[in-house]
């Protein structure tokens, strides 16, 4: 059946490509870009036709033209040196002329915003976005859940409240998270260490699905998840939003608030404050409570910045705190009970619903401070310097004798300093790129007083790198990019060996990465992206020196100090097509990679300790080959009705063992019936969707390795709806999200706690958001 689905997608894509040549895609869009202040034309402005992979620059009179366009809705994004990037939505039904206005007073110095506005930032790389509207629907979720619906993206779970994004089968230290343009450093090595950031501090998330080590360095082997910063206001006046939500599963809720403005009399000075929180009790599986799975989260951020047409500075600070319980049934007293719990199909421990967080539990506190300065060296060349400091504090509590349960069994403090200097340059109208240098200094300390041998040792890590990335516009519809990076790292470890002798081993790594990509807009309705890249990742200290019980994942983990760097080669081909006059849109991504020295946790039996019986895992390295396909399609079969389908398939082989690779995501497909209408009386932006998700059984696993067979296939039904209307000087939007509406009992192969309990059952979330002030 899965082969049939893939063949159907291939057939539809070919039909789409053929349909791209049918009449109806011959419209012309012309326009001018002018200064909103004095009406003068702006030459060499950058104009992007978002979604159609078309971009151009205005001539000296500020004019631009796009030819061969299909009828439909388009989003124009346009920018110019000394101006704030703007967007304009338009409905194209025939030849159209537009006038675009830019305020030529200040310049938006925001690297991630520029990356989003310039399609060549990830030339050849398949990448997708979760916009603000989609984030609002999932506002009661963490970062991983917000991107989990995207093709090629899944979630590595540790119970119902902890998730990490998985891109094309890779996760953890192989998927880089950029928070406000800064590499997130928050003990991300742990499978149950969810990203310690508030996704609602951003207004969109970009996921790059490909090896991106050249631009972003190590840890970008599988891809990059980018929380895009929100532009600061530049004019006086207040704006903001308030949001509240409540969920049935966990009987909790949360809220988010944002306030921003400019400063009267100081052109270009803007500020923003934001805060959010969530509070939930025990999650519920079909038929029983998942005891001790409550959650507390709070976060806040503040930013202030000033800019003029030549230079700008910005300061940013955020604080994020999380306190959550670990499933009580995952901690078991002896080997016999552990085996029985895994075999029984039902958790050995359940209790009535509670908001109390008991042991085992974990507390996380993460702080980020960032300073950024930019200066234009010429009309288009600019120099950007970014410094960031992060402090991550993690405590994990376990059931301990002698009244010591409130003393953490793991107490880590991670300090990270990062610096980046990037020169963005133009060699000609068709050749431009960036040259950069980066450095990191990081120290991890085990805070004394736990009374337990540390799971990972104290260490100090220093790394530095240089990269060059150049873009060449061969023609209006063809763009190439190529780049290279060289990076080195020194890891000093402070630990004790098996004889309890204090040792200070040093590990040194030198790696390089190369990348070449192509964007080819074959026609307005057919676009090809292709990329081939090499990537690298030095082993993390946890993979080298872990030794003992990892409380959060309820498993014993053993490292190997002889492990070396991973080296990967990955190729992707992404084809986007539009047919039937814009009513059918498809996107298919093929990917294949080879990773030498792939490091992963491999099951290695059970072990009985004074804290109980736990499964044991060892870090081992092998060579792997991976390939797969992501596909999505949306067909508007009636003016207000659409069918949407998304598919993700990954295959991975352990080449040294000659078996399938352990813990790869199962095949997944999602189908939705969507109703949309612009207006109904005073209401607007109405959307309703019913979604069915099918996850097949993961049958491609190493025989006899895991503690239990992969779980059965499962099907889930979901529902989402949202509607908005003007209210006073703002907009009120109301929505709901339904998950697992039929309360199906299931277990997911990528859930580390599938050995002990089912996943969560039905969850209904209601939310309301009020936005006020200038958009």
XYZ file of C-alpha atoms in Angstrom:
775
model
C 0.000 0.000 0.000
C 2.872 2.373 0.822
C 4.443 1.663 -2.569
C 1.119 2.511 -4.146
C 0.979 5.785 -2.263
C 4.476 6.724 -3.450
C 3.566 5.849 -7.030
C 0.427 7.982 -6.708
C 2.486 10.943 -5.524
C 4.897 10.468 -8.418
C 2.025 10.295 -10.894
C 0.407 13.414 -9.460
C 3.721 15.269 -9.598
C 4.184 14.382 -13.260
C 0.619 15.403 -13.946
C 1.266 18.654 -12.112
C 4.351 19.329 -14.198
C 2.360 18.663 -17.335
C -0.480 20.804 -16.063
C 1.997 23.595 -15.545
C 2.128 23.969 -19.307
C -1.613 24.365 -19.726
C -3.188 27.758 -20.488
C -3.861 30.016 -17.503
C -0.271 30.539 -16.374
C 0.471 33.450 -18.678
C -0.355 36.417 -16.454
C 2.055 39.323 -15.937
C 2.644 41.193 -12.683
C 4.243 44.627 -13.024
C 4.990 47.156 -10.357
C 7.021 49.974 -8.874
C 8.669 50.346 -5.488
C 8.576 53.893 -4.112
C 9.591 55.752 -0.967
C 6.523 56.147 1.221
C 7.942 59.417 2.592
C 8.603 61.485 -0.509
C 7.340 59.324 -3.392
C 10.722 58.856 -5.079
C 11.337 55.531 -6.817
C 13.676 53.002 -5.219
C 16.071 51.336 -7.626
C 17.662 47.971 -6.863
C 14.976 47.021 -4.350
C 14.626 43.287 -3.786
C 11.183 41.819 -4.615
C 10.275 38.207 -3.786
C 7.204 36.310 -4.946
C 6.910 34.026 -1.917
C 5.743 30.497 -2.717
C 6.579 30.790 -6.407
C 10.375 30.875 -5.915
C 10.627 34.016 -8.038
C 12.663 37.036 -7.108
C 13.988 40.072 -8.921
C 15.495 43.507 -8.377
C 13.941 46.776 -9.500
C 15.630 48.822 -12.200
C 16.890 52.381 -11.697
C 13.309 53.670 -11.989
C 12.067 51.232 -9.323
C 10.220 49.014 -11.806
C 9.932 45.205 -11.788
C 8.122 42.532 -13.802
C 7.126 38.888 -13.239
C 5.893 36.993 -16.283
C 4.236 33.601 -16.777
C 2.248 33.620 -13.526
C -0.716 31.384 -12.752
C -3.939 32.796 -11.351
C -4.159 32.595 -7.567
C -3.116 34.215 -4.306
C 0.454 35.458 -3.902
C 2.531 37.050 -1.180
C 4.983 39.774 -2.249
C 7.904 40.471 0.070
C 9.982 43.528 -0.787
C 12.947 45.286 0.802
C 15.619 47.894 0.182
C 18.710 49.104 1.973
C 17.554 51.640 4.556
C 13.995 50.266 4.654
C 11.960 47.832 6.713
C 10.991 44.656 4.847
C 7.296 44.656 3.969
C 4.783 42.154 2.630
C 1.693 42.514 0.445
C -0.922 39.887 -0.361
C -2.683 39.993 -3.715
C -5.155 37.924 -5.742
C -3.999 37.530 -9.338
C -6.783 36.978 -11.877
C -5.128 38.594 -14.902
C -2.377 41.026 -15.833
C -1.864 43.264 -12.789
C 0.066 46.418 -11.881
C 0.876 47.295 -8.273
C 2.680 50.051 -6.401
C 4.696 49.017 -3.349
C 5.588 51.513 -0.622
C 8.656 51.334 1.615
C 9.623 53.659 4.448
C 13.129 54.829 3.585
C 14.086 56.064 7.036
C 15.501 53.102 8.915
C 16.914 49.757 8.012
C 15.849 46.454 9.565
C 19.057 44.880 10.813
C 17.779 41.392 11.536
C 19.773 38.535 10.083
C 17.128 35.875 10.436
C 14.477 38.107 8.918
C 16.757 38.718 5.945
C 17.301 34.968 5.691
C 13.572 34.446 5.466
C 13.133 37.238 2.957
C 15.883 35.991 0.648
C 15.143 32.596 -0.925
C 18.839 32.148 -1.713
C 19.737 31.875 1.977
C 19.255 28.087 1.718
C 19.917 27.512 -1.986
C 19.070 23.934 -2.928
C 17.947 23.082 0.608
C 14.396 21.900 1.220
C 12.953 24.137 3.925
C 9.471 24.841 5.247
C 7.914 27.329 7.640
C 5.373 27.225 10.428
C 3.725 30.640 10.311
C 2.127 32.562 13.157
C -1.369 31.233 12.435
C -0.163 27.628 12.598
C 1.800 28.342 15.784
C -1.329 29.774 17.395
C -3.190 26.517 16.801
C -0.502 24.618 18.679
C 0.176 27.246 21.322
C -0.249 24.727 24.142
C 2.651 22.646 22.817
C 6.420 22.748 22.860
C 8.748 23.409 19.950
C 8.886 19.788 18.755
C 5.083 19.442 18.597
C 4.797 22.712 16.647
C 6.876 21.319 13.773
C 5.869 17.640 14.020
C 3.153 17.922 11.343
C 5.659 18.977 8.666
C 6.662 16.323 6.108
C 9.973 14.748 7.057
C 9.705 15.852 10.700
C 8.749 13.605 13.611
C 9.179 13.661 17.409
C 11.434 11.674 19.732
C 9.388 11.451 22.928
C 10.002 10.588 26.537
C 6.445 10.361 27.798
C 3.593 12.752 27.016
C 5.271 16.082 27.879
C 8.847 15.780 26.531
C 9.661 15.906 22.816
C 12.627 16.634 20.532
C 12.374 17.267 16.775
C 13.561 14.532 14.396
C 14.425 15.522 10.794
C 14.856 12.770 8.211
C 15.490 10.282 11.018
C 18.141 12.382 12.810
C 17.719 14.107 16.170
C 19.516 15.289 19.295
C 22.959 16.748 18.575
C 22.408 16.280 14.831
C 19.571 18.816 14.684
C 20.624 22.363 15.492
C 18.199 24.781 17.119
C 18.714 28.492 16.497
C 17.019 30.645 19.106
C 16.877 34.308 18.050
C 19.790 33.640 15.679
C 21.918 31.997 18.407
C 22.855 28.324 18.706
C 20.779 26.895 21.548
C 23.021 25.239 24.151
C 20.944 23.469 26.793
C 22.263 19.945 27.425
C 20.522 18.807 24.237
C 22.360 15.451 24.335
C 19.632 13.834 26.463
C 16.682 12.166 24.743
C 14.391 13.689 27.385
C 16.042 17.136 27.289
C 13.467 19.100 25.315
C 14.608 22.466 23.886
C 14.586 24.999 26.724
C 12.981 27.891 24.908
C 9.601 29.498 24.477
C 8.497 29.130 20.833
C 5.935 31.901 21.333
C 8.782 34.409 21.634
C 8.886 34.108 17.832
C 6.241 34.596 15.154
C 7.392 31.817 12.816
C 9.612 28.751 12.743
C 11.755 27.675 9.791
C 12.882 24.062 9.395
C 15.832 23.373 7.066
C 15.720 19.715 6.019
C 19.280 18.966 4.989
C 22.927 18.949 6.032
C 23.735 22.600 6.753
C 27.134 22.462 8.470
C 28.720 24.976 6.082
C 26.466 27.815 7.191
C 25.700 26.757 10.760
C 28.610 24.541 11.852
C 28.550 21.271 13.771
C 25.226 19.816 14.962
C 23.494 20.832 11.699
C 24.026 17.412 10.132
C 20.338 16.510 10.046
C 18.881 19.987 9.721
C 18.139 23.224 11.521
C 15.093 24.447 13.462
C 15.085 28.253 13.481
C 12.814 30.293 15.727
C 12.653 33.530 13.785
C 12.915 36.759 15.816
C 10.142 39.305 15.503
C 10.991 42.709 14.021
C 11.188 45.536 16.529
C 8.912 48.539 15.899
C 10.495 51.735 14.617
C 7.693 54.224 15.246
C 6.093 55.514 18.431
C 2.881 53.844 19.530
C 1.964 50.658 21.398
C 0.894 47.331 19.982
C 0.726 43.818 21.307
C -1.385 40.782 21.964
C -2.850 38.707 24.756
C -3.495 34.986 24.464
C -5.052 32.384 26.740
C -5.574 28.647 26.286
C -6.923 25.662 28.179
C -6.531 21.925 27.598
C -8.669 19.011 28.741
C -5.878 16.426 28.989
C -3.936 17.532 32.037
C -6.762 19.909 33.041
C -4.563 22.944 32.655
C -3.870 25.973 30.575
C -1.577 28.847 29.898
C -1.203 32.301 28.477
C 1.042 34.588 26.506
C 1.401 38.357 26.398
C 3.373 40.736 24.206
C 3.804 44.502 24.302
C 5.975 46.549 21.954
C 6.476 50.041 20.689
C 8.781 52.757 19.465
C 10.031 55.832 21.293
C 8.589 59.198 20.350
C 11.231 61.600 19.154
C 13.890 58.910 18.678
C 13.575 57.550 15.157
C 14.612 53.907 14.835
C 14.466 53.038 18.553
C 12.120 50.150 19.374
C 11.453 47.738 22.230
C 9.497 44.602 23.019
C 8.521 42.596 26.124
C 6.994 39.128 26.059
C 5.999 36.505 28.602
C 4.204 33.168 28.693
C 3.395 30.235 30.961
C 1.788 26.787 31.067
C 0.414 24.753 33.997
C -0.851 21.166 33.628
C -1.503 18.197 35.854
C -1.139 14.498 35.077
C -1.754 13.488 31.500
C -4.345 10.828 30.755
C -4.028 7.733 28.557
C -7.139 5.789 27.474
C -8.229 3.962 30.618
C -5.745 5.273 33.174
C -3.803 8.270 34.484
C -0.157 8.696 33.477
C 0.877 9.473 37.021
C 3.455 12.169 37.722
C 3.432 13.728 34.238
C 2.447 17.267 35.197
C 4.157 20.324 33.763
C 4.992 23.900 34.827
C 6.558 26.329 32.381
C 7.224 30.040 32.402
C 9.239 32.291 30.169
C 9.878 35.904 29.362
C 11.987 38.002 27.021
C 12.870 41.634 26.416
C 14.535 43.337 23.470
C 15.578 46.869 22.620
C 17.228 48.096 19.459
C 18.177 51.176 17.514
C 19.048 51.503 13.848
C 19.493 54.042 11.106
C 20.289 53.559 7.406
C 23.982 52.912 8.158
C 24.169 51.003 11.420
C 22.232 49.419 14.242
C 22.488 47.678 17.604
C 20.156 45.350 19.466
C 20.101 43.808 22.948
C 18.024 40.745 23.818
C 17.445 38.755 27.022
C 15.255 35.727 27.732
C 14.547 33.500 30.712
C 12.861 30.109 30.464
C 11.961 27.767 33.344
C 10.461 24.291 33.226
C 9.500 21.900 36.032
C 8.023 18.557 35.005
C 7.366 15.109 36.362
C 8.716 11.878 34.890
C 6.276 8.979 34.485
C 6.308 7.160 37.838
C 5.743 3.784 36.179
C 9.075 4.084 34.356
C 11.012 3.574 37.620
C 10.854 -0.038 38.837
C 12.391 -1.821 41.837
C 13.728 -5.121 40.482
C 14.466 -6.992 37.259
C 11.477 -9.302 37.517
C 9.050 -6.406 37.937
C 10.736 -4.548 35.061
C 10.275 -7.471 32.679
C 6.709 -7.964 33.884
C 5.910 -4.250 33.440
C 7.182 -4.316 29.860
C 5.252 -7.504 29.089
C 1.986 -6.547 30.809
C 0.970 -3.752 28.451
C -0.212 -1.633 31.381
C 1.751 0.561 33.823
C 2.481 -1.060 37.163
C 1.768 2.193 39.006
C -1.202 4.512 38.613
C -2.739 7.014 40.999
C -5.679 9.443 40.890
C -5.215 12.632 38.899
C -3.020 15.206 40.593
C -1.312 18.520 39.927
C 1.512 17.604 42.306
C 4.969 16.951 40.863
C 6.624 14.106 42.740
C 9.942 12.384 42.093
C 11.227 11.486 39.594
C 11.128 14.987 38.138
C 13.395 17.572 36.523
C 13.861 21.316 36.758
C 15.436 23.459 34.048
C 16.335 27.136 34.005
C 17.813 28.642 30.824
C 18.980 32.227 30.280
C 20.100 33.851 27.040
C 21.646 37.312 26.658
C 22.545 38.580 23.187
C 24.137 41.732 21.802
C 24.279 42.421 18.086
C 25.816 45.276 16.104
C 25.624 45.918 12.345
C 27.206 48.441 10.063
C 26.860 48.991 6.333
C 30.287 49.376 4.738
C 28.757 50.390 1.423
C 25.322 50.550 -0.197
C 24.932 46.766 0.142
C 27.918 45.308 2.031
C 27.490 44.977 5.771
C 29.391 43.667 8.777
C 27.504 41.899 11.575
C 28.890 41.002 15.002
C 26.918 38.892 17.484
C 27.860 37.934 21.027
C 25.730 35.683 23.197
C 25.930 34.211 26.683
C 23.820 31.266 27.827
C 23.466 29.772 31.282
C 21.646 26.449 31.492
C 20.894 24.928 34.893
C 19.437 21.416 35.033
C 18.462 19.395 38.095
C 17.026 15.866 38.042
C 15.466 14.331 41.148
C 15.009 10.634 41.862
C 13.449 8.477 44.568
C 16.172 8.245 47.213
C 16.393 6.731 50.658
C 16.963 8.574 53.901
C 14.738 11.550 53.012
C 17.074 12.670 50.218
C 14.518 12.748 47.394
C 14.608 16.549 47.398
C 18.365 16.507 46.816
C 19.058 16.401 43.080
C 20.750 13.260 41.778
C 21.963 15.248 38.771
C 22.851 18.937 39.043
C 24.451 20.473 35.941
C 25.424 24.042 35.176
C 26.414 24.842 31.584
C 27.923 28.214 30.612
C 28.372 29.061 26.947
C 29.932 32.117 25.288
C 29.582 32.474 21.507
C 30.832 35.102 19.091
C 30.127 35.453 15.368
C 31.505 37.961 12.865
C 29.978 37.880 9.381
C 30.718 40.019 6.330
C 27.863 40.053 3.821
C 29.247 41.213 0.503
C 28.296 41.861 -3.108
C 30.972 41.270 -5.732
C 28.560 42.229 -8.523
C 24.834 42.367 -9.184
C 24.844 38.596 -9.702
C 27.480 37.431 -7.220
C 27.075 37.876 -3.496
C 27.635 35.906 -0.323
C 29.010 35.926 3.175
C 32.285 35.221 4.910
C 32.278 34.528 8.609
C 34.181 33.446 11.685
C 32.721 31.959 14.850
C 34.011 30.864 18.227
C 32.589 29.134 21.304
C 33.818 28.712 24.865
C 31.782 26.317 26.998
C 32.123 24.954 30.527
C 30.006 22.284 32.171
C 30.115 21.838 35.938
C 28.503 19.218 38.166
C 27.333 21.169 41.211
C 28.619 19.387 44.356
C 26.222 17.920 46.892
C 24.314 15.285 44.904
C 26.001 12.349 46.646
C 26.009 10.517 43.314
C 28.765 9.878 40.767
C 27.978 12.323 37.909
C 26.363 10.892 34.784
C 28.637 13.102 32.656
C 31.903 14.668 33.883
C 32.971 18.272 34.150
C 34.402 19.541 30.883
C 35.602 22.592 28.988
C 35.086 22.892 25.245
C 36.521 25.495 22.890
C 35.725 25.602 19.187
C 36.280 27.928 16.247
C 35.424 27.952 12.576
C 35.653 29.875 9.307
C 33.169 29.666 6.451
C 32.589 31.130 2.990
C 29.287 30.896 1.125
C 28.834 32.433 -2.329
C 25.687 32.826 -4.467
C 25.706 33.235 -8.232
C 22.610 34.266 -10.213
C 23.231 32.650 -13.580
C 19.907 33.776 -14.999
C 16.685 35.198 -13.621
C 15.414 31.672 -12.917
C 18.654 29.865 -12.056
C 20.826 30.358 -8.998
C 23.829 28.455 -7.702
C 25.496 28.467 -4.295
C 28.676 26.868 -3.024
C 30.455 27.067 0.271
C 33.025 25.578 2.598
C 33.722 25.552 6.328
C 36.675 24.458 8.405
C 36.230 24.018 12.128
C 38.169 22.717 15.079
C 37.305 21.843 18.669
C 39.271 21.032 21.814
C 37.512 19.128 24.600
C 39.132 18.929 28.049
C 37.474 16.445 30.405
C 37.876 16.251 34.199
C 36.821 12.869 35.585
C 37.845 9.711 37.452
C 38.672 6.375 35.876
C 37.519 2.948 37.067
C 40.351 2.932 39.636
C 39.045 6.245 41.020
C 42.137 8.077 39.774
C 41.570 11.683 38.690
C 42.313 12.063 34.965
C 42.129 14.964 32.494
C 41.910 13.504 28.979
C 41.927 15.890 26.014
C 40.153 15.302 22.702
C 40.965 17.367 19.600
C 38.880 17.454 16.446
C 39.458 19.113 13.063
C 36.707 18.865 10.453
C 35.577 20.450 7.233
C 32.317 20.690 5.299
C 31.449 21.486 1.687
C 28.158 22.380 0.059
C 26.792 23.018 -3.433
C 23.184 23.831 -4.273
C 20.957 24.936 -7.102
C 17.579 26.683 -7.335
C 15.950 26.394 -10.766
C 12.572 27.970 -11.436
C 11.797 25.954 -14.534
C 8.652 28.000 -14.906
C 6.408 29.888 -12.505
C 4.563 26.672 -11.648
C 7.548 24.323 -11.402
C 10.620 24.751 -9.215
C 13.564 22.461 -8.561
C 15.958 22.631 -5.614
C 18.905 20.299 -5.290
C 21.817 20.228 -2.877
C 24.731 18.005 -1.978
C 26.646 18.672 1.211
C 29.149 17.138 3.548
C 28.728 17.609 7.290
C 30.540 16.764 10.508
C 29.846 16.369 14.205
C 32.403 15.753 16.949
C 31.125 13.391 19.674
C 29.523 15.002 22.695
C 31.024 14.377 26.105
C 27.908 12.355 27.002
C 28.671 9.907 24.185
C 32.271 9.617 25.366
C 31.918 9.481 29.145
C 28.315 8.775 30.255
C 28.346 6.313 33.116
C 25.296 5.546 35.170
C 21.586 6.084 35.564
C 19.995 8.827 33.491
C 16.977 9.589 35.652
C 14.959 11.527 33.094
C 14.975 8.682 30.560
C 14.820 5.930 33.206
C 17.782 4.146 31.629
C 21.425 3.385 32.312
C 23.704 4.930 29.662
C 27.337 3.970 29.031
C 29.711 6.024 26.837
C 32.840 5.114 24.870
C 35.849 7.454 25.067
C 37.269 6.043 21.815
C 34.474 7.427 19.626
C 35.437 9.865 16.861
C 33.686 12.458 14.713
C 30.729 11.620 12.536
C 31.144 12.504 8.844
C 28.219 12.640 6.479
C 27.422 13.184 2.827
C 23.816 14.077 2.052
C 21.976 14.890 -1.144
C 18.466 16.280 -1.511
C 16.201 16.943 -4.472
C 13.096 19.044 -3.860
C 10.456 19.626 -6.529
C 7.568 22.055 -6.069
C 4.787 22.296 -8.618
C 1.494 24.120 -9.156
C -1.223 23.058 -11.582
C -4.912 23.504 -12.341
C -4.538 27.286 -12.261
C -3.143 27.220 -8.750
C -5.708 24.812 -7.296
C -3.221 21.926 -6.961
C 0.083 22.395 -5.157
C 2.642 19.666 -4.543
C 6.062 19.365 -2.955
C 8.192 16.199 -3.072
C 11.615 15.904 -1.405
C 13.956 12.968 -2.005
C 16.942 12.602 0.311
C 19.836 10.173 0.697
C 22.842 10.215 2.985
C 25.818 8.197 4.168
C 27.156 8.752 7.692
C 30.488 7.286 8.776
C 30.911 6.792 12.517
C 27.207 7.287 13.310
C 26.864 7.321 17.113
C 23.703 6.002 18.763
C 22.401 4.395 21.927
C 22.022 0.640 21.492
C 20.056 -1.563 23.961
C 22.317 -3.841 26.023
C 20.140 -5.760 28.483
C 19.048 -4.823 32.010
C 20.850 -3.805 35.184
C 19.793 -3.840 38.829
C 21.013 -0.880 40.917
C 20.322 0.365 44.429
C 17.750 2.730 42.830
C 15.931 -0.079 40.998
C 16.058 -2.045 37.768
C 16.572 -0.240 34.462
C 17.257 -1.053 30.810
C 20.859 -0.430 29.804
C 22.002 1.387 26.655
C 25.512 1.824 25.250
C 26.840 4.465 22.858
C 28.245 2.702 19.799
C 29.381 3.853 16.350
C 28.640 2.343 12.967
C 28.331 3.364 9.330
C 24.811 3.965 8.072
C 23.024 4.623 4.825
C 19.735 6.530 4.905
C 17.217 7.562 2.279
C 13.607 8.615 2.141
C 10.906 10.817 0.718
C 8.718 13.643 2.061
C 5.674 14.665 0.096
C 2.784 17.066 0.511
C -0.117 18.015 -1.717
C -3.124 20.296 -1.444
C -5.995 20.250 -3.919
C -8.659 22.968 -3.780
C -11.484 20.993 -5.384
C -14.153 23.613 -4.599
C -13.760 27.373 -3.948
C -13.768 26.892 -0.153
C -12.823 23.238 0.190
C -9.440 21.531 -0.058
C -7.869 18.137 0.490
C -4.389 18.120 2.013
C -2.042 15.160 2.280
C 1.424 14.756 3.832
C 3.713 11.727 3.742
C 7.054 10.892 5.402
C 9.136 7.768 4.740
C 12.667 7.037 6.023
C 14.839 3.945 5.506
C 18.149 3.405 7.327
C 20.623 0.514 7.327
C 23.448 -0.306 9.721
C 26.134 -1.155 7.156
C 28.567 -2.788 9.590
C 25.990 -5.055 11.234
C 24.030 -5.631 8.027
C 20.723 -4.841 9.737
C 18.154 -2.097 9.883
C 19.135 0.864 12.073
C 17.611 1.054 15.535
C 15.036 3.730 16.444
C 14.120 5.195 13.063
C 10.680 6.827 12.606
C 7.878 4.702 11.201
C 6.158 5.628 7.940
C 3.563 8.315 8.485
C 0.738 9.854 6.474
C -1.665 12.659 7.295
C -4.821 13.521 5.325
C -7.025 16.563 5.979
C -10.297 17.970 4.711
C -10.073 21.759 4.998
C -12.780 24.422 4.777
C -11.732 28.071 4.420
C -13.639 31.266 3.804
C -12.505 34.863 4.025
C -15.675 36.308 5.544
C -19.021 35.384 7.059
C -20.761 38.547 8.250
C -18.459 40.319 10.702
C -16.341 37.185 11.120
C -13.326 36.589 8.926
C -10.396 34.209 8.427
C -12.589 31.167 9.067
C -10.887 27.772 8.846
C -12.010 24.283 9.819
C -10.014 21.086 9.279
C -10.598 17.406 10.049
C -7.383 15.367 9.992
C -6.637 11.674 9.968
C -3.124 10.525 10.805
C -1.902 7.000 10.124
C 1.404 5.694 11.450
C 2.439 2.272 10.243
C 4.178 -0.338 12.379
C 7.955 -0.022 12.221
C 8.844 -3.453 10.860
C 12.407 -2.560 9.815
C 14.226 -3.103 13.104
C 17.240 -5.186 14.179
C 16.029 -8.626 15.238
C 16.273 -9.477 18.932
C 17.848 -6.159 19.933
C 15.045 -4.194 21.573
C 13.356 -4.940 24.878
C 9.975 -5.387 23.191
C 8.567 -5.637 19.686
C 7.688 -2.405 17.863
C 4.141 -1.238 18.654
C 1.266 -1.796 16.278
C 0.165 0.689 13.639
C -2.262 3.332 14.837
C -4.690 5.892 13.473
C -5.654 9.207 15.065
C -8.432 11.667 14.252
C -7.936 15.385 14.881
C -9.928 18.581 14.472
C -8.946 22.240 14.311
C -10.947 25.420 13.847
C -10.334 29.149 14.087
C -12.286 32.331 13.419
C -11.593 36.057 13.860
C -13.390 39.389 13.993
C -12.530 43.045 14.624
C -12.920 44.170 18.212
C -12.303 47.788 19.087
C -8.944 48.815 17.649
C -7.747 45.222 17.397
C -8.660 41.727 16.313
C -10.117 38.855 18.324
C -9.342 35.311 17.175
C -10.813 32.164 18.727
C -9.813 28.608 17.983
C -9.797 25.019 19.113
C -7.630 21.971 18.508
C -8.731 18.364 19.033
C -6.230 15.503 19.316
C -6.985 11.762 19.283
C -10.714 12.421 19.289
C -11.621 8.710 19.332
C -9.396 8.162 22.380
C -7.403 5.445 20.642
C -4.916 3.481 22.750
C -1.551 3.419 21.023
C 2.211 3.521 21.526
C 4.711 5.263 19.289
C 7.981 3.606 18.303
C 9.952 6.820 18.989
C 8.630 7.134 22.565
C 11.236 5.973 25.099
C 8.413 5.271 27.570
C 6.454 3.007 25.217
C 7.817 0.100 27.271
C 5.687 1.149 30.242
C 2.486 2.913 29.160
C 0.274 4.056 26.293
C 0.503 7.528 24.828
C -1.927 10.237 25.893
C -5.587 10.044 24.952
C -8.104 12.640 23.814
C -7.100 16.260 24.261
C -9.256 19.288 23.473
C -7.612 22.708 23.535
C -9.471 26.019 23.355
C -7.634 29.295 22.814
C -8.398 32.977 22.368
C -6.093 35.748 21.185
C -6.590 39.513 21.081
C -4.156 41.630 19.066
C -4.189 45.417 19.255
C -2.297 48.379 17.853
C -0.446 48.568 14.556
C 0.088 45.307 12.672
